[in-house]
mmCIF file of C-alpha atoms in Angstrom:
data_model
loop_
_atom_site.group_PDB
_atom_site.id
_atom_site.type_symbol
_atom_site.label_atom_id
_atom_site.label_comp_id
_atom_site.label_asym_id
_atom_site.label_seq_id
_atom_site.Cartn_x
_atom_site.Cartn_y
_atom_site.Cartn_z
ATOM 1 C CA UNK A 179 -3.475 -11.494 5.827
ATOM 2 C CA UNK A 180 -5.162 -8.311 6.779
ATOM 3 C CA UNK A 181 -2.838 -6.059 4.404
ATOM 4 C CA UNK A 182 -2.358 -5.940 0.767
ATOM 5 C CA UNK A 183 1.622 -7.216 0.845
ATOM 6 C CA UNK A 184 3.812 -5.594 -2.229
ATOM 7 C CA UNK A 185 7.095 -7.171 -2.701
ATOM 8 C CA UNK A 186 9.905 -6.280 -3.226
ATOM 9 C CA UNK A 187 9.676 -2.704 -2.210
ATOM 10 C CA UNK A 188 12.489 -1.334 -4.248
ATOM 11 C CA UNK A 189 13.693 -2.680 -7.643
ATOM 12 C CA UNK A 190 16.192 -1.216 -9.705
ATOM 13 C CA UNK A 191 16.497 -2.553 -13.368
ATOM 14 C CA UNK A 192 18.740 -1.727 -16.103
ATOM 15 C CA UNK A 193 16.946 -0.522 -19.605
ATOM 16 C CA UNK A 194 15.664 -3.642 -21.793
ATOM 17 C CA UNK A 195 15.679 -5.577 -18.641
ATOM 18 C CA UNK A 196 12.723 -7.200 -17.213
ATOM 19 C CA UNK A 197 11.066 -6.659 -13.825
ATOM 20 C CA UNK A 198 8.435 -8.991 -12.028
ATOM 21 C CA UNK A 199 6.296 -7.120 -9.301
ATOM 22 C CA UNK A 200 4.379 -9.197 -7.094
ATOM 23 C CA UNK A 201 1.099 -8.398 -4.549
ATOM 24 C CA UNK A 202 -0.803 -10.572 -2.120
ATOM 25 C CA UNK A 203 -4.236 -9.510 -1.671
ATOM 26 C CA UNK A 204 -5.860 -9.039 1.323
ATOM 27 C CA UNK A 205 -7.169 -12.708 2.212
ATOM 28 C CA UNK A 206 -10.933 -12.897 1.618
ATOM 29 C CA UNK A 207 -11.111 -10.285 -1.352
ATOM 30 C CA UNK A 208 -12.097 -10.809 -5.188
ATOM 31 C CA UNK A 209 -10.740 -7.921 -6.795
ATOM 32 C CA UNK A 210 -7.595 -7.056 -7.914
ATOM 33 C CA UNK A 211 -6.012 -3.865 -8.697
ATOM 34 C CA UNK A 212 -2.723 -2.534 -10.409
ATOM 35 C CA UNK A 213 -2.301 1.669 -10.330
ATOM 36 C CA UNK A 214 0.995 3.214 -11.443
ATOM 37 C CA UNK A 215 2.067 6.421 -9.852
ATOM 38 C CA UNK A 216 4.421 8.237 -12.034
ATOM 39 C CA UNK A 217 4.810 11.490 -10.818
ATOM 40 C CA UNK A 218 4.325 13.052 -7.100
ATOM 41 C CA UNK A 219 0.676 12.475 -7.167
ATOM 42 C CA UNK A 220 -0.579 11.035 -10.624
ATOM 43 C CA UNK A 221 -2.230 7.624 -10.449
ATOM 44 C CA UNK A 222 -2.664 5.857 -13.562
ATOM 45 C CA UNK A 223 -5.096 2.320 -13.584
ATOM 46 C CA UNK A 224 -2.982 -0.706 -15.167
ATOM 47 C CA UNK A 225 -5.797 -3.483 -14.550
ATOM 48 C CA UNK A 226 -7.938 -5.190 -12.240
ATOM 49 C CA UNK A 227 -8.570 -8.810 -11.700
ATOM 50 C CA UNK A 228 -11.761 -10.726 -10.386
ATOM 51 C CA UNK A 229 -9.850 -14.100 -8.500
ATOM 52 C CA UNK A 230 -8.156 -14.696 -11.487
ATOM 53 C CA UNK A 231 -9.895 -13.525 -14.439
ATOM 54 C CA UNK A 232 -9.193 -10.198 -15.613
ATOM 55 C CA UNK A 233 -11.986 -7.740 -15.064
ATOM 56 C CA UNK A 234 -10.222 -4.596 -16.851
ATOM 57 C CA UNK A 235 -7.240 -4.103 -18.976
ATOM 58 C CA UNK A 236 -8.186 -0.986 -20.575
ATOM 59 C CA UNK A 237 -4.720 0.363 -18.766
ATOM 60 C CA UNK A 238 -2.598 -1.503 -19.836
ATOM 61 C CA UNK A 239 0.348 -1.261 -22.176
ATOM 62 C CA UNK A 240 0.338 -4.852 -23.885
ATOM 63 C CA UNK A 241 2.823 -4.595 -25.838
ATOM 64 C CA UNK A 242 5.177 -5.117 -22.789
ATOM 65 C CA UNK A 243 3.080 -5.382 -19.416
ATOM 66 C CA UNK A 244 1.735 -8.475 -18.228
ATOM 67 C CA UNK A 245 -0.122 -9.140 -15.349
ATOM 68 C CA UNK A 246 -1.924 -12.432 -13.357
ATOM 69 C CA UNK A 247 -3.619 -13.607 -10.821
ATOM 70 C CA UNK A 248 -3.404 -17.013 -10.177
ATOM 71 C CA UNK A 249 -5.231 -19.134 -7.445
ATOM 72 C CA UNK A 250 -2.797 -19.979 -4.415
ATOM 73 C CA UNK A 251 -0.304 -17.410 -5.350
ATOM 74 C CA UNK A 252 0.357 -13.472 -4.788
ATOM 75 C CA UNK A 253 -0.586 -11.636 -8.283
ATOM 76 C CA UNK A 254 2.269 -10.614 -10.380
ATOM 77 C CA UNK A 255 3.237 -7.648 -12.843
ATOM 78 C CA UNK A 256 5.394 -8.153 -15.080
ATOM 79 C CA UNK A 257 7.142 -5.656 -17.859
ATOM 80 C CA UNK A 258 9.486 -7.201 -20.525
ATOM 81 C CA UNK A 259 12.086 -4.607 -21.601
ATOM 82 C CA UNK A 260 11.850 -1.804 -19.134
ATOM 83 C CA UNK A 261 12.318 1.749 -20.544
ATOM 84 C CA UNK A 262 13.128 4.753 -18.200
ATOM 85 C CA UNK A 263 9.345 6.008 -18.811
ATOM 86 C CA UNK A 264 8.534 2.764 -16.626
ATOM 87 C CA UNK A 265 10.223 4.181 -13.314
ATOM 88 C CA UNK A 266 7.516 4.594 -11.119
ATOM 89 C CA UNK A 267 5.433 3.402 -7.827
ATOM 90 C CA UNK A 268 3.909 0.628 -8.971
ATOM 91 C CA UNK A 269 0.616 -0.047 -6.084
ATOM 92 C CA UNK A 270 -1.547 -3.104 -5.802
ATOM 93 C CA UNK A 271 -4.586 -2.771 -4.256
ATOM 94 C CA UNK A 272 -7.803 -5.093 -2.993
ATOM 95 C CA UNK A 273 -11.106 -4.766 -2.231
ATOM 96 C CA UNK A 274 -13.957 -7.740 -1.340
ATOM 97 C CA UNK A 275 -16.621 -6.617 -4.327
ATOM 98 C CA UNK A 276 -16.227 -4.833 -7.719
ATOM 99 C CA UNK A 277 -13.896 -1.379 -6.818
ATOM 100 C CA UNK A 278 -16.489 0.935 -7.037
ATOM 101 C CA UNK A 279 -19.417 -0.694 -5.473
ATOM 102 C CA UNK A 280 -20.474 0.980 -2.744
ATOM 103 C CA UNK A 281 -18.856 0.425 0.821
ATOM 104 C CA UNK A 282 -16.158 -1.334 -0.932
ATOM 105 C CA UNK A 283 -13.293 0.352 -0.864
ATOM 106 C CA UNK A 284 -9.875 -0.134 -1.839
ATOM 107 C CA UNK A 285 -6.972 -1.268 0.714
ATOM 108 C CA UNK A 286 -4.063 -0.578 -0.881
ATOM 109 C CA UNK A 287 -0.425 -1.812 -0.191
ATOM 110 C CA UNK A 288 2.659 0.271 0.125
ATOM 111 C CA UNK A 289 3.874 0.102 -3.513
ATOM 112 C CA UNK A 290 7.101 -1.186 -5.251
ATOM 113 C CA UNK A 291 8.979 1.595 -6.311
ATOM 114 C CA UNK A 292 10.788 0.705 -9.993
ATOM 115 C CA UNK A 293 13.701 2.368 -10.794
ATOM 116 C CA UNK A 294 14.967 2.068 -14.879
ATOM 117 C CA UNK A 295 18.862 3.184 -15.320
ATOM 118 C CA UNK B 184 -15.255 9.405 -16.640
ATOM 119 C CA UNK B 185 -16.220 12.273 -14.069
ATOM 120 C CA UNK B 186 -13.284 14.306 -13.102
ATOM 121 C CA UNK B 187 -12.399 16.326 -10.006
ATOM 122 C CA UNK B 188 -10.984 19.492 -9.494
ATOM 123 C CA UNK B 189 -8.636 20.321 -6.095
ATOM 124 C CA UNK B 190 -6.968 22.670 -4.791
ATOM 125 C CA UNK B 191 -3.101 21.521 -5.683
ATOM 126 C CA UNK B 192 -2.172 22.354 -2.001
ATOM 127 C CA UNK B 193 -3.021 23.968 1.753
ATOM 128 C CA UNK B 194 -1.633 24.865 5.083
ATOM 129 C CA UNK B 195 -3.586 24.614 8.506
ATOM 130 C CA UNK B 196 -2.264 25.028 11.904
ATOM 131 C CA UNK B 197 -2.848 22.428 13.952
ATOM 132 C CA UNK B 198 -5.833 22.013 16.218
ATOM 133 C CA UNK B 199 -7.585 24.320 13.150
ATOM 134 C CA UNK B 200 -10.838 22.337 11.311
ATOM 135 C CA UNK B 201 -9.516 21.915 7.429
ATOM 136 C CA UNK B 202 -12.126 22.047 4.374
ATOM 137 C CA UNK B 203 -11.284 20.432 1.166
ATOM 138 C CA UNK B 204 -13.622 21.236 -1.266
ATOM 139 C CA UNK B 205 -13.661 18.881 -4.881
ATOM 140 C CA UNK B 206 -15.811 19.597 -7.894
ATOM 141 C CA UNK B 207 -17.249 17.374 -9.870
ATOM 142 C CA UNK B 208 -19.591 19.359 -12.555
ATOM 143 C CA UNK B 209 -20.156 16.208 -15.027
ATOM 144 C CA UNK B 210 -21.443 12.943 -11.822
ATOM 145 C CA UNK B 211 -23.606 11.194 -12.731
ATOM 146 C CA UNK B 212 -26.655 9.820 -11.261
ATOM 147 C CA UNK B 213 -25.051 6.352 -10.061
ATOM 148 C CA UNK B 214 -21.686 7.922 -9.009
ATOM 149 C CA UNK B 215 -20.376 8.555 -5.282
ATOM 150 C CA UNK B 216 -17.733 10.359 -3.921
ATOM 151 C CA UNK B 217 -15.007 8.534 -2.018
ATOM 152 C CA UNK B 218 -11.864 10.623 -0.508
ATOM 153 C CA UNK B 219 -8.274 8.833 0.332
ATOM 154 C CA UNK B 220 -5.492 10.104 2.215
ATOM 155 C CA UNK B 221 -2.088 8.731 0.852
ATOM 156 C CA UNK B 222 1.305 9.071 2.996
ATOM 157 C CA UNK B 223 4.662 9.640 1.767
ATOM 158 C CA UNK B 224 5.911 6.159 0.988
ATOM 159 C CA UNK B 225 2.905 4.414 1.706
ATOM 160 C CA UNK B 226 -0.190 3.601 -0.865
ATOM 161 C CA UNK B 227 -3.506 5.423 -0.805
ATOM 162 C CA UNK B 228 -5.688 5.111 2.192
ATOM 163 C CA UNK B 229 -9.944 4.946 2.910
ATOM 164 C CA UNK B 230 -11.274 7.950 4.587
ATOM 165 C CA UNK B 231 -15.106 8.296 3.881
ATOM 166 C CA UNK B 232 -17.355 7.994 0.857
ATOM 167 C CA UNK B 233 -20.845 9.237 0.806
ATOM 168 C CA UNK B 234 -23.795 9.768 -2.205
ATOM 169 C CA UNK B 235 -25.281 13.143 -0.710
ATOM 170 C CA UNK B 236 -25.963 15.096 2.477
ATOM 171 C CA UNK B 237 -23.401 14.880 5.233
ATOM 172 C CA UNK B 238 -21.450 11.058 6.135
ATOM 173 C CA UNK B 239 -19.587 11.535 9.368
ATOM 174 C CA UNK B 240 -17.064 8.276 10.796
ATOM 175 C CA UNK B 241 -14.568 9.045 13.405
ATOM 176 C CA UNK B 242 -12.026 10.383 11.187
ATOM 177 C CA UNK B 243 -13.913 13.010 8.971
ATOM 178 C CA UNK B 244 -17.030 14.382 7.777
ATOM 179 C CA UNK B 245 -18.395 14.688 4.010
ATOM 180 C CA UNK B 246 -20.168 17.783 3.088
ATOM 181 C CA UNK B 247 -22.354 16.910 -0.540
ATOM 182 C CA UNK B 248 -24.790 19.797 -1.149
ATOM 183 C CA UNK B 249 -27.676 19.000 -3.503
ATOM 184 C CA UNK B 250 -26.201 19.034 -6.822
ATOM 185 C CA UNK B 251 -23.627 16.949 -6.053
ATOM 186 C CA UNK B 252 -21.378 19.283 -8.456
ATOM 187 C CA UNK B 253 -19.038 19.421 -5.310
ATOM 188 C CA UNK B 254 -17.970 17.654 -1.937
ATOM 189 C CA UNK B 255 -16.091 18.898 1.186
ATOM 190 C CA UNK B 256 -14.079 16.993 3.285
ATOM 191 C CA UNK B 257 -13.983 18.646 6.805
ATOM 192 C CA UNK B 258 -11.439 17.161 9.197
ATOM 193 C CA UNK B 259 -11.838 18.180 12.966
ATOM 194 C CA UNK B 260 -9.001 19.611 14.728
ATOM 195 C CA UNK B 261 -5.929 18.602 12.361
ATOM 196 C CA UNK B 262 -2.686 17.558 14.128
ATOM 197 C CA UNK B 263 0.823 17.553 12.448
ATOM 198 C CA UNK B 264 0.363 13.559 11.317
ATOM 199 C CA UNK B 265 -2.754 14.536 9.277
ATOM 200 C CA UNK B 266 -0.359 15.753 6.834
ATOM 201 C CA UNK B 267 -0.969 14.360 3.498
ATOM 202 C CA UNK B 268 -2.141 14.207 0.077
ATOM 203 C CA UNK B 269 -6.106 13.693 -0.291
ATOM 204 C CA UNK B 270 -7.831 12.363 -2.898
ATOM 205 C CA UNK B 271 -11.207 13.022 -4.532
ATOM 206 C CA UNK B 272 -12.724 10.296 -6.420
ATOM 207 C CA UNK B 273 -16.094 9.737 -8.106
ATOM 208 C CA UNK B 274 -17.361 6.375 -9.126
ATOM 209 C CA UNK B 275 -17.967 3.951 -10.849
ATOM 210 C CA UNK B 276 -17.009 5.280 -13.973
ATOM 211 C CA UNK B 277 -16.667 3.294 -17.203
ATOM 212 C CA UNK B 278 -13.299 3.124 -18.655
ATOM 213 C CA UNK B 279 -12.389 5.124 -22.064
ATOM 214 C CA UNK B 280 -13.330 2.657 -24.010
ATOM 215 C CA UNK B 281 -16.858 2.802 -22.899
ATOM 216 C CA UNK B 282 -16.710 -1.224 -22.359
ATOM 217 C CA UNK B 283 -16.011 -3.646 -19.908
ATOM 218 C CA UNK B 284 -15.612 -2.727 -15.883
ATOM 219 C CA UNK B 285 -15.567 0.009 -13.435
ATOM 220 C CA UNK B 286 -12.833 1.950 -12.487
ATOM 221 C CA UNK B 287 -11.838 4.260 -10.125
ATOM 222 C CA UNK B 288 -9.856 7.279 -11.538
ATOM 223 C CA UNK B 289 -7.414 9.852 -9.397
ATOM 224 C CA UNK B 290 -6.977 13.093 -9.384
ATOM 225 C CA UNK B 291 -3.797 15.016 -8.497
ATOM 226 C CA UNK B 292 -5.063 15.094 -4.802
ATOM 227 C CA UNK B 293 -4.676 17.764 -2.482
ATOM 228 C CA UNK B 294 -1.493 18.573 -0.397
ATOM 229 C CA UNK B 295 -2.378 19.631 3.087
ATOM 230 C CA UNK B 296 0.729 20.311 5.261
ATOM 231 C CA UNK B 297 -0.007 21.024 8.927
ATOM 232 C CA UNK B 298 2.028 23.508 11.026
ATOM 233 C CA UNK B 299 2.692 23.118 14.706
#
Protein backbone atom coordinates (compact mmCIF):
# COMPACT_ATOMS: atom_id res chain seq x y z
CA UNK A 1 0.00 0.00 0.00
CA UNK A 2 1.03 3.58 -0.15
CA UNK A 3 0.96 4.04 3.83
CA UNK A 4 2.89 2.52 6.56
CA UNK A 5 -0.36 0.54 8.29
CA UNK A 6 0.05 0.19 12.36
CA UNK A 7 -2.35 -2.13 13.90
CA UNK A 8 -4.09 -2.20 16.33
CA UNK A 9 -4.19 1.43 17.18
CA UNK A 10 -4.93 1.15 20.83
CA UNK A 11 -3.87 -1.73 23.15
CA UNK A 12 -4.35 -1.86 26.67
CA UNK A 13 -2.42 -4.64 28.63
CA UNK A 14 -2.34 -5.56 32.15
CA UNK A 15 1.36 -5.57 33.93
CA UNK A 16 3.41 -8.94 33.16
CA UNK A 17 1.21 -9.33 30.20
CA UNK A 18 2.43 -9.50 26.75
CA UNK A 19 1.63 -7.23 23.79
CA UNK A 20 2.29 -7.94 19.97
CA UNK A 21 2.42 -4.67 17.77
CA UNK A 22 2.30 -5.15 14.22
CA UNK A 23 3.31 -2.65 10.96
CA UNK A 24 3.03 -3.12 7.23
CA UNK A 25 5.50 -1.22 5.38
CA UNK A 26 4.92 0.81 2.67
CA UNK A 27 4.99 -1.76 -0.40
CA UNK A 28 8.25 -1.33 -2.34
CA UNK A 29 10.52 -0.23 0.71
CA UNK A 30 13.64 -2.08 2.40
CA UNK A 31 13.90 -0.52 5.60
CA UNK A 32 12.27 -0.93 8.61
CA UNK A 33 11.87 1.20 11.55
CA UNK A 34 10.54 0.92 15.25
CA UNK A 35 10.60 4.55 17.39
CA UNK A 36 8.92 4.71 20.80
CA UNK A 37 7.42 7.96 21.89
CA UNK A 38 7.17 8.12 25.56
CA UNK A 39 6.44 11.40 26.50
CA UNK A 40 4.64 14.44 24.50
CA UNK A 41 7.43 14.72 22.10
CA UNK A 42 10.42 12.29 22.95
CA UNK A 43 11.23 9.73 20.27
CA UNK A 44 13.34 6.97 21.24
CA UNK A 45 14.87 4.39 18.16
CA UNK A 46 13.92 0.59 19.06
CA UNK A 47 15.42 -0.96 15.69
CA UNK A 48 15.44 -1.02 12.11
CA UNK A 49 15.22 -3.84 9.70
CA UNK A 50 16.66 -4.26 6.04
CA UNK A 51 13.65 -6.87 4.38
CA UNK A 52 14.16 -9.02 7.08
CA UNK A 53 17.48 -8.84 8.52
CA UNK A 54 18.01 -6.56 11.25
CA UNK A 55 20.08 -3.54 10.36
CA UNK A 56 20.16 -1.92 14.04
CA UNK A 57 19.25 -3.04 17.44
CA UNK A 58 21.30 -0.76 19.37
CA UNK A 59 17.63 0.41 20.88
CA UNK A 60 16.48 -2.15 21.98
CA UNK A 61 15.70 -3.58 25.38
CA UNK A 62 16.41 -7.45 24.83
CA UNK A 63 15.75 -8.60 27.71
CA UNK A 64 11.97 -8.31 26.87
CA UNK A 65 11.44 -6.66 23.29
CA UNK A 66 11.41 -8.58 20.27
CA UNK A 67 10.96 -7.55 16.97
CA UNK A 68 10.76 -9.21 13.07
CA UNK A 69 10.35 -8.80 9.85
CA UNK A 70 9.43 -11.58 7.98
CA UNK A 71 8.91 -11.89 4.11
CA UNK A 72 5.04 -11.91 3.19
CA UNK A 73 3.97 -10.60 6.47
CA UNK A 74 3.51 -7.04 8.33
CA UNK A 75 6.62 -6.68 10.91
CA UNK A 76 5.85 -7.30 14.46
CA UNK A 77 6.95 -5.94 18.02
CA UNK A 78 6.64 -7.80 20.54
CA UNK A 79 7.30 -7.16 24.56
CA UNK A 80 7.01 -10.16 26.99
CA UNK A 81 5.94 -8.91 30.45
CA UNK A 82 4.87 -5.36 29.99
CA UNK A 83 5.76 -2.92 32.84
CA UNK A 84 3.97 0.52 33.18
CA UNK A 85 7.40 2.21 31.91
CA UNK A 86 6.32 0.46 28.49
CA UNK A 87 3.08 2.71 27.98
CA UNK A 88 3.83 4.60 25.12
CA UNK A 89 3.24 5.40 21.17
CA UNK A 90 4.85 2.82 19.72
CA UNK A 91 5.51 4.17 15.55
CA UNK A 92 6.68 2.08 12.66
CA UNK A 93 8.09 3.70 9.99
CA UNK A 94 9.54 2.91 6.17
CA UNK A 95 11.64 4.25 3.85
CA UNK A 96 12.97 2.65 0.19
CA UNK A 97 17.02 2.98 1.08
CA UNK A 98 19.03 3.04 4.37
CA UNK A 99 17.02 5.94 6.77
CA UNK A 100 19.40 8.46 6.44
CA UNK A 101 20.50 8.34 2.91
CA UNK A 102 19.78 11.19 1.27
CA UNK A 103 16.23 11.84 -0.36
CA UNK A 104 15.07 8.95 1.58
CA UNK A 105 12.99 9.82 4.03
CA UNK A 106 10.92 8.22 6.48
CA UNK A 107 6.96 7.64 6.01
CA UNK A 108 5.79 6.93 9.11
CA UNK A 109 2.43 5.32 10.25
CA UNK A 110 0.06 6.59 12.85
CA UNK A 111 1.40 4.65 15.88
CA UNK A 112 -0.13 2.07 18.35
CA UNK A 113 -0.63 3.65 21.45
CA UNK A 114 0.20 0.92 24.53
CA UNK A 115 -1.37 1.39 27.56
CA UNK A 116 0.19 -0.86 30.85
CA UNK A 117 -2.43 -0.94 33.98
CA UNK B 1 25.35 11.62 17.39
CA UNK B 2 24.78 15.44 16.46
CA UNK B 3 22.11 16.97 18.52
CA UNK B 4 19.69 19.85 17.96
CA UNK B 5 18.61 22.53 19.93
CA UNK B 6 14.75 24.16 19.49
CA UNK B 7 12.88 26.40 20.72
CA UNK B 8 10.34 24.15 23.07
CA UNK B 9 7.40 26.22 21.60
CA UNK B 10 5.86 29.40 19.38
CA UNK B 11 2.79 31.27 18.44
CA UNK B 12 2.12 32.92 14.92
CA UNK B 13 -0.99 34.42 13.67
CA UNK B 14 -2.10 33.12 10.77
CA UNK B 15 -1.26 34.37 7.32
CA UNK B 16 2.25 35.51 9.35
CA UNK B 17 5.71 33.72 7.70
CA UNK B 18 7.09 31.42 10.84
CA UNK B 19 11.04 30.85 11.34
CA UNK B 20 12.24 27.89 13.20
CA UNK B 21 15.65 28.10 13.77
CA UNK B 22 17.71 24.53 15.03
CA UNK B 23 21.33 24.38 16.05
CA UNK B 24 23.46 21.91 15.46
CA UNK B 25 27.15 23.06 16.75
CA UNK B 26 28.82 19.38 16.57
CA UNK B 27 27.46 18.13 12.19
CA UNK B 28 29.52 16.70 10.68
CA UNK B 29 30.81 16.79 7.26
CA UNK B 30 28.46 13.88 5.83
CA UNK B 31 25.36 14.95 7.87
CA UNK B 32 22.08 16.77 6.50
CA UNK B 33 19.37 18.34 8.02
CA UNK B 34 15.88 16.92 7.55
CA UNK B 35 12.73 18.69 9.40
CA UNK B 36 9.25 16.66 10.16
CA UNK B 37 6.05 17.95 11.18
CA UNK B 38 4.14 15.41 13.46
CA UNK B 39 0.21 15.84 14.24
CA UNK B 40 -1.55 15.08 17.31
CA UNK B 41 -2.38 11.41 16.95
CA UNK B 42 -0.69 10.85 13.88
CA UNK B 43 3.23 9.75 13.34
CA UNK B 44 5.93 12.12 12.17
CA UNK B 45 5.70 13.59 8.76
CA UNK B 46 8.51 14.69 5.68
CA UNK B 47 8.79 18.34 5.18
CA UNK B 48 12.23 19.20 3.52
CA UNK B 49 15.83 18.18 4.02
CA UNK B 50 18.68 20.03 2.55
CA UNK B 51 22.90 19.90 3.01
CA UNK B 52 23.46 23.82 2.71
CA UNK B 53 22.18 27.03 1.12
CA UNK B 54 18.45 27.42 0.74
CA UNK B 55 15.99 24.00 -0.46
CA UNK B 56 12.57 25.36 -1.25
CA UNK B 57 9.39 22.52 -2.19
CA UNK B 58 5.91 23.73 -2.06
CA UNK B 59 5.48 23.41 1.53
CA UNK B 60 8.60 25.22 3.08
CA UNK B 61 11.89 26.62 2.64
CA UNK B 62 15.34 25.62 4.43
CA UNK B 63 17.61 28.35 5.42
CA UNK B 64 21.48 26.56 6.09
CA UNK B 65 24.04 29.39 6.37
CA UNK B 66 27.66 28.35 5.83
CA UNK B 67 28.61 26.65 8.90
CA UNK B 68 25.93 24.57 8.96
CA UNK B 69 25.95 25.11 12.96
CA UNK B 70 22.18 26.03 12.35
CA UNK B 71 19.06 25.64 9.96
CA UNK B 72 15.77 27.63 9.61
CA UNK B 73 12.71 26.38 8.55
CA UNK B 74 10.59 29.29 7.07
CA UNK B 75 6.97 28.41 6.33
CA UNK B 76 5.02 30.98 4.09
CA UNK B 77 1.87 32.34 5.29
CA UNK B 78 0.88 29.77 8.21
CA UNK B 79 -2.83 28.87 8.50
CA UNK B 80 -4.48 27.37 11.69
CA UNK B 81 -3.83 23.49 10.30
CA UNK B 82 -0.04 24.19 10.23
CA UNK B 83 -0.23 23.70 13.83
CA UNK B 84 2.19 21.22 15.01
CA UNK B 85 5.23 19.91 16.48
CA UNK B 86 8.47 20.19 14.12
CA UNK B 87 11.30 18.32 14.18
CA UNK B 88 14.99 18.97 13.55
CA UNK B 89 17.07 16.12 12.62
CA UNK B 90 20.67 15.67 11.45
CA UNK B 91 21.94 12.57 9.81
CA UNK B 92 23.24 9.85 9.45
CA UNK B 93 24.60 9.50 12.69
CA UNK B 94 26.17 6.32 14.09
CA UNK B 95 24.46 4.81 16.97
CA UNK B 96 26.11 4.94 20.67
CA UNK B 97 27.80 2.16 20.25
CA UNK B 98 29.84 3.55 17.48
CA UNK B 99 28.97 0.20 15.35
CA UNK B 100 26.65 -1.07 13.04
CA UNK B 101 23.90 1.34 11.06
CA UNK B 102 22.61 4.76 10.75
CA UNK B 103 20.11 6.26 12.66
CA UNK B 104 18.09 9.05 12.78
CA UNK B 105 17.76 10.68 16.28
CA UNK B 106 14.80 13.29 17.53
CA UNK B 107 14.79 16.05 19.28
CA UNK B 108 11.98 17.40 21.49
CA UNK B 109 10.64 19.30 18.35
CA UNK B 110 9.16 22.54 18.29
CA UNK B 111 5.48 23.41 19.20
CA UNK B 112 4.08 26.00 16.88
CA UNK B 113 0.39 26.81 17.62
CA UNK B 114 -1.28 29.14 15.11
CA UNK B 115 -3.91 31.75 16.10
CA UNK B 116 -6.77 32.80 13.90
Amino acid sequence: GEEVAQTPKHLVRGEGQKAKLYCAPIKGHSYVFWYQQVLKNEFKFLISFQNENVFDETGMPKERFSAKCLPNSPCSLEIQATKLEDSAVYFCASSQREATAYNSPLHFGNGTRLTVT
Amino acid sequence: LAKTTQPISMDSYEGQEVNITCSHNNIATNDYITWYQQFPSQGPRFIIQGYKTKVTNEVASLFIPADRKSSTLSLPRVSLSDTAVYYCLVGPSRSYSGAGSYQLTFGKGTKLSVIP
